């Protein structure tokens, strides 16, 4: 693995927008937005935006966990929002949080909870299903919830950067490396990729291992955080820079080691 630096994608990841939990596929946040720095305009575009199916394919590497009934049917929660009852299908980036949800179901409906189980699916699958269902029912909502530990890491970075007024991290955290030379890029099997990590500690481990090969670059690299929502929106943007093709998602080692999806 070779660690290098490139400038092209920096403008696509700076800044935080929106607030709350990721709702698929339209990246709509359900809670009040926090004030956050505006993202700069993307680099000069080439009309190289990806399609939703291409984004979903890249998200397939990321496992999420959901609660289903004995026959594999997703267990939905009914949520009242402004006089409308929404059916919410939840996907957790952490298995522990999905398992804890069964305990909550036990309180509300013991019969359903008795047959409930946690299964892994890919985030790309959830993204595609959400798009299909959205076209059939406006009252069915898919949400993805981050691991609390990743949110805590993200909040530490945000506050260290001076954004002390933010009470809740606005979205699903993605961690990346950046220095004065640009955003961290990794050469893997002869191919350059721009990695976005779902866990800060995994990015730090990557930097630690790469230090033996290129200490100067890794020592100058700072870990920053953006949101999955912002990165996906950038990937879908028809005016996106060509470097958008290099984006790669890196799931947490904890979740990806539990299951092969």
Short mmCIF file of C-alpha atoms in Angstrom, two decimals:
data_model
loop_
_atom_site.label_atom_id
_atom_site.label_comp_id
_atom_site.label_asym_id
_atom_site.label_seq_id
_atom_site.Cartn_x
_atom_site.Cartn_y
_atom_site.Cartn_z
CA UNK A 1 0.00 0.00 0.00
CA UNK A 2 1.33 3.40 -1.00
CA UNK A 3 0.11 6.62 0.59
CA UNK A 4 0.17 9.74 -1.58
CA UNK A 5 -1.61 13.09 -1.71
CA UNK A 6 -3.89 14.65 -4.28
CA UNK A 7 -5.68 18.00 -4.42
CA UNK A 8 -8.72 17.31 -6.55
CA UNK A 9 -11.29 16.15 -4.01
CA UNK A 10 -10.59 18.50 -1.13
CA UNK A 11 -13.43 20.84 -2.07
CA UNK A 12 -15.90 17.98 -2.08
CA UNK A 13 -15.52 17.02 1.55
CA UNK A 14 -14.94 20.17 3.56
CA UNK A 15 -17.82 21.37 5.68
CA UNK A 16 -20.81 19.76 7.34
CA UNK A 17 -24.36 20.12 6.12
CA UNK A 18 -27.75 19.07 7.46
CA UNK A 19 -28.29 17.27 10.74
CA UNK A 20 -29.59 13.99 12.14
CA UNK A 21 -29.86 10.45 10.86
CA UNK A 22 -29.35 9.43 7.25
CA UNK A 23 -32.62 8.73 5.49
CA UNK A 24 -32.33 6.84 2.21
CA UNK A 25 -32.29 7.45 -0.66
CA UNK A 26 -32.81 11.21 -0.66
CA UNK A 27 -30.46 12.03 2.21
CA UNK A 28 -33.19 13.90 4.12
CA UNK A 29 -32.49 14.71 7.76
CA UNK A 30 -35.39 14.32 10.20
CA UNK A 31 -34.25 16.65 12.99
CA UNK A 32 -33.48 20.33 13.27
CA UNK A 33 -30.28 21.31 11.52
CA UNK A 34 -27.27 22.57 13.42
CA UNK A 35 -25.28 25.51 12.14
CA UNK A 36 -22.27 24.27 10.23
CA UNK A 37 -19.72 25.67 7.80
CA UNK A 38 -20.88 25.71 4.22
CA UNK A 39 -19.15 23.35 1.84
CA UNK A 40 -17.04 25.09 -0.82
CA UNK A 41 -18.00 24.72 -4.45
CA UNK A 42 -16.72 21.49 -6.03
CA UNK A 43 -13.68 21.51 -8.25
CA UNK A 44 -14.22 22.15 -11.95
CA UNK A 45 -16.58 19.45 -13.20
CA UNK A 46 -16.42 17.15 -16.17
CA UNK A 47 -19.96 15.75 -16.07
CA UNK A 48 -18.53 12.69 -14.37
CA UNK A 49 -21.19 12.18 -11.71
CA UNK A 50 -22.09 8.59 -10.86
CA UNK A 51 -25.52 7.01 -11.16
CA UNK A 52 -27.43 5.81 -8.09
CA UNK A 53 -26.72 2.20 -9.05
CA UNK A 54 -23.00 2.96 -9.28
CA UNK A 55 -23.08 4.57 -5.84
CA UNK A 56 -24.98 1.57 -4.48
CA UNK A 57 -22.35 -0.76 -5.91
CA UNK A 58 -19.63 1.09 -4.01
CA UNK A 59 -21.70 0.94 -0.83
CA UNK A 60 -22.07 -2.84 -1.11
CA UNK A 61 -18.82 -3.31 0.79
CA UNK A 62 -20.37 -1.73 3.90
CA UNK A 63 -22.39 -4.06 6.16
CA UNK A 64 -25.42 -2.79 8.02
CA UNK A 65 -27.68 -4.69 10.39
CA UNK A 66 -31.45 -4.80 10.44
CA UNK A 67 -34.16 -6.55 12.44
CA UNK A 68 -36.44 -8.99 10.64
CA UNK A 69 -39.19 -11.42 11.58
CA UNK A 70 -38.92 -15.20 11.39
CA UNK A 71 -39.79 -15.18 7.68
CA UNK A 72 -37.24 -12.46 6.92
CA UNK A 73 -39.69 -9.59 6.66
CA UNK A 74 -38.29 -6.30 8.00
CA UNK A 75 -39.87 -5.18 11.26
CA UNK A 76 -41.08 -1.61 10.81
CA UNK A 77 -41.68 1.07 13.40
CA UNK A 78 -44.68 3.39 13.16
CA UNK A 79 -43.67 7.01 13.69
CA UNK A 80 -46.09 9.95 13.78
CA UNK A 81 -44.74 13.00 11.99
CA UNK A 82 -46.87 16.11 11.59
CA UNK A 83 -50.10 14.12 11.56
CA UNK A 84 -48.80 11.47 9.19
CA UNK A 85 -47.88 7.95 10.24
CA UNK A 86 -44.61 6.84 8.72
CA UNK A 87 -43.35 3.28 8.60
CA UNK A 88 -39.63 3.29 9.34
CA UNK A 89 -37.20 0.52 8.42
CA UNK A 90 -33.97 0.89 10.35
CA UNK A 91 -30.45 -0.21 9.46
CA UNK A 92 -27.65 0.06 12.00
CA UNK A 93 -23.94 0.33 11.26
CA UNK A 94 -23.31 -1.43 14.58
CA UNK A 95 -24.60 -4.93 15.33
CA UNK A 96 -24.92 -4.14 19.04
CA UNK A 97 -27.36 -1.32 18.35
CA UNK A 98 -29.48 -3.56 16.14
CA UNK A 99 -29.58 -6.21 18.85
CA UNK A 100 -30.58 -3.60 21.42
CA UNK A 101 -33.52 -2.66 19.22
CA UNK A 102 -34.98 -6.13 19.76
CA UNK A 103 -35.15 -5.34 23.48
CA UNK A 104 -37.19 -2.25 22.67
CA UNK A 105 -39.48 -4.31 20.45
CA UNK A 106 -39.92 -6.75 23.34
CA UNK A 107 -41.46 -3.98 25.42
CA UNK A 108 -43.83 -2.82 22.70
CA UNK A 109 -44.74 -6.18 21.16
CA UNK A 110 -43.43 -9.34 22.88
CA UNK A 111 -44.94 -11.67 20.28
CA UNK A 112 -43.06 -10.06 17.41
CA UNK A 113 -39.86 -9.78 19.44
CA UNK A 114 -39.92 -13.50 20.21
CA UNK A 115 -39.24 -14.28 16.55
CA UNK A 116 -37.13 -11.23 15.71
CA UNK A 117 -33.55 -11.64 14.59
CA UNK A 118 -30.69 -9.43 13.43
CA UNK A 119 -29.32 -10.04 9.95
CA UNK A 120 -26.58 -8.30 7.95
CA UNK A 121 -27.20 -6.76 4.54
CA UNK A 122 -25.13 -4.39 2.47
CA UNK A 123 -25.62 -0.65 2.67
CA UNK A 124 -25.78 -0.66 -1.12
CA UNK A 125 -28.72 -3.07 -0.99
CA UNK A 126 -30.51 -0.86 1.54
CA UNK A 127 -29.88 2.15 -0.68
CA UNK A 128 -31.36 0.46 -3.76
CA UNK A 129 -34.38 -0.96 -1.91
CA UNK A 130 -35.07 2.45 -0.41
CA UNK A 131 -35.15 3.98 -3.88
CA UNK A 132 -37.51 1.29 -5.17
CA UNK A 133 -39.88 1.58 -2.20
CA UNK A 134 -39.86 5.38 -2.31
CA UNK A 135 -41.45 5.21 -5.74
CA UNK A 136 -44.25 3.03 -4.36
CA UNK A 137 -44.98 4.64 -0.98
CA UNK A 138 -44.15 8.05 0.43
CA UNK A 139 -44.94 6.81 3.94
CA UNK A 140 -42.22 4.15 4.01
CA UNK A 141 -38.89 5.53 5.21
CA UNK A 142 -35.49 3.87 5.45
CA UNK A 143 -32.99 5.17 7.98
CA UNK A 144 -29.37 4.32 8.70
CA UNK A 145 -28.01 4.92 12.19
CA UNK A 146 -24.29 5.34 12.96
CA UNK A 147 -22.40 3.66 15.78
CA UNK A 148 -22.27 5.86 18.91
CA UNK A 149 -18.48 5.46 19.11
CA UNK A 150 -18.07 6.87 15.60
CA UNK A 151 -20.34 9.81 16.39
CA UNK A 152 -18.29 10.51 19.50
CA UNK A 153 -15.06 10.47 17.47
CA UNK A 154 -16.62 12.80 14.91
CA UNK A 155 -17.80 15.23 17.58
CA UNK A 156 -14.32 15.38 19.07
CA UNK A 157 -12.88 16.37 15.70
CA UNK A 158 -15.61 18.93 15.03
CA UNK A 159 -15.18 20.59 18.40
CA UNK A 160 -11.39 20.54 18.10
CA UNK A 161 -11.89 22.49 14.87
CA UNK A 162 -13.76 25.19 16.77
CA UNK A 163 -17.36 24.18 16.09
CA UNK A 164 -18.25 24.03 19.77
CA UNK A 165 -21.87 25.06 19.20
CA UNK A 166 -22.80 21.81 17.42
CA UNK A 167 -24.76 19.57 19.80
CA UNK A 168 -25.31 16.59 17.50
CA UNK A 169 -23.17 15.40 14.64
CA UNK A 170 -25.06 16.11 11.41
CA UNK A 171 -25.18 12.74 9.70
CA UNK A 172 -23.23 9.51 9.25
CA UNK A 173 -19.54 10.23 10.00
CA UNK A 174 -16.89 9.48 7.40
CA UNK A 175 -13.23 10.01 8.29
CA UNK A 176 -10.51 10.96 5.84
CA UNK A 177 -6.95 12.24 5.89
CA UNK A 178 -5.80 15.62 4.63
CA UNK A 179 -2.64 17.72 4.69
CA UNK A 180 -1.44 20.94 3.11
CA UNK A 181 -0.82 18.97 -0.09
CA UNK A 182 -4.36 17.66 -0.37
CA UNK A 183 -6.61 14.79 0.58
CA UNK A 184 -5.10 11.43 1.45
CA UNK A 185 -5.00 9.02 -1.47
CA UNK A 186 -3.89 5.40 -1.31
CA UNK A 187 -2.36 3.44 -4.13
CA UNK A 188 -3.68 -0.09 -3.86
CA UNK A 189 -2.73 -2.76 -6.38
CA UNK A 190 -1.57 -0.05 -8.74
CA UNK A 191 -4.85 1.88 -8.52
CA UNK A 192 -5.30 5.19 -6.73
CA UNK A 193 -8.28 5.38 -4.38
CA UNK A 194 -9.52 8.09 -2.04
CA UNK A 195 -10.60 6.22 1.09
CA UNK A 196 -13.38 7.36 3.41
CA UNK A 197 -13.44 5.37 6.64
CA UNK A 198 -16.50 4.63 8.75
CA UNK A 199 -14.27 4.30 11.84
CA UNK A 200 -11.61 6.80 12.85
CA UNK A 201 -9.43 4.14 14.47
CA UNK A 202 -9.20 2.24 11.18
CA UNK A 203 -7.90 5.33 9.40
CA UNK A 204 -5.39 5.89 12.19
CA UNK A 205 -4.24 2.28 11.92
CA UNK A 206 -3.76 2.74 8.17
CA UNK A 207 -1.64 5.83 8.77
CA UNK A 208 0.42 4.07 11.43
CA UNK A 209 1.17 1.16 9.12
CA UNK A 210 2.00 3.46 6.21
CA UNK A 211 4.38 5.55 8.32
CA UNK A 212 7.17 3.02 7.84
CA UNK A 213 6.91 3.52 4.08
CA UNK A 214 6.25 7.25 3.91
CA UNK A 215 6.66 8.85 7.33
CA UNK A 216 6.77 12.41 5.99
CA UNK A 217 3.33 12.20 4.41
CA UNK A 218 1.64 10.36 7.25
CA UNK A 219 3.03 12.66 9.93
CA UNK A 220 1.69 15.67 8.06
CA UNK A 221 -1.74 14.10 7.63
CA UNK A 222 -4.60 15.22 9.83
CA UNK A 223 -7.76 13.20 10.33
CA UNK A 224 -10.89 15.14 9.42
CA UNK A 225 -14.55 14.19 9.24
CA UNK A 226 -17.36 14.76 6.79
CA UNK A 227 -20.68 12.99 6.29
CA UNK A 228 -21.74 10.08 4.13
CA UNK A 229 -24.59 12.24 2.91
CA UNK A 230 -22.27 14.92 1.59
CA UNK A 231 -19.93 12.45 -0.09
CA UNK A 232 -22.80 10.60 -1.77
CA UNK A 233 -24.34 13.87 -2.94
CA UNK A 234 -20.97 14.82 -4.43
CA UNK A 235 -20.75 11.47 -6.20
CA UNK A 236 -24.20 11.96 -7.74
CA UNK A 237 -23.51 15.53 -8.84
CA UNK A 238 -23.43 15.68 -12.63
CA UNK A 239 -20.81 18.43 -12.43
CA UNK A 240 -18.53 16.37 -10.19
CA UNK A 241 -14.80 16.33 -10.81
CA UNK A 242 -13.37 13.28 -12.53
CA UNK A 243 -11.56 12.31 -9.31
CA UNK A 244 -14.94 11.36 -7.84
CA UNK A 245 -14.37 7.98 -9.51
CA UNK A 246 -11.57 7.31 -7.04
CA UNK A 247 -13.75 7.41 -3.91
CA UNK A 248 -13.79 4.15 -1.94
CA UNK A 249 -15.68 3.39 1.26
CA UNK A 250 -13.92 1.51 4.05
CA UNK A 251 -16.28 -0.21 6.54
CA UNK A 252 -15.29 -0.59 10.16
CA UNK A 253 -13.13 -3.62 10.85
CA UNK A 254 -15.48 -4.64 13.65
CA UNK A 255 -18.57 -4.89 11.47
CA UNK A 256 -16.93 -6.32 8.37
CA UNK A 257 -15.18 -9.07 10.36
CA UNK A 258 -18.46 -10.31 11.83
CA UNK A 259 -20.15 -11.25 8.59
CA UNK A 260 -19.42 -11.73 4.92
CA UNK A 261 -22.18 -9.99 3.00
#
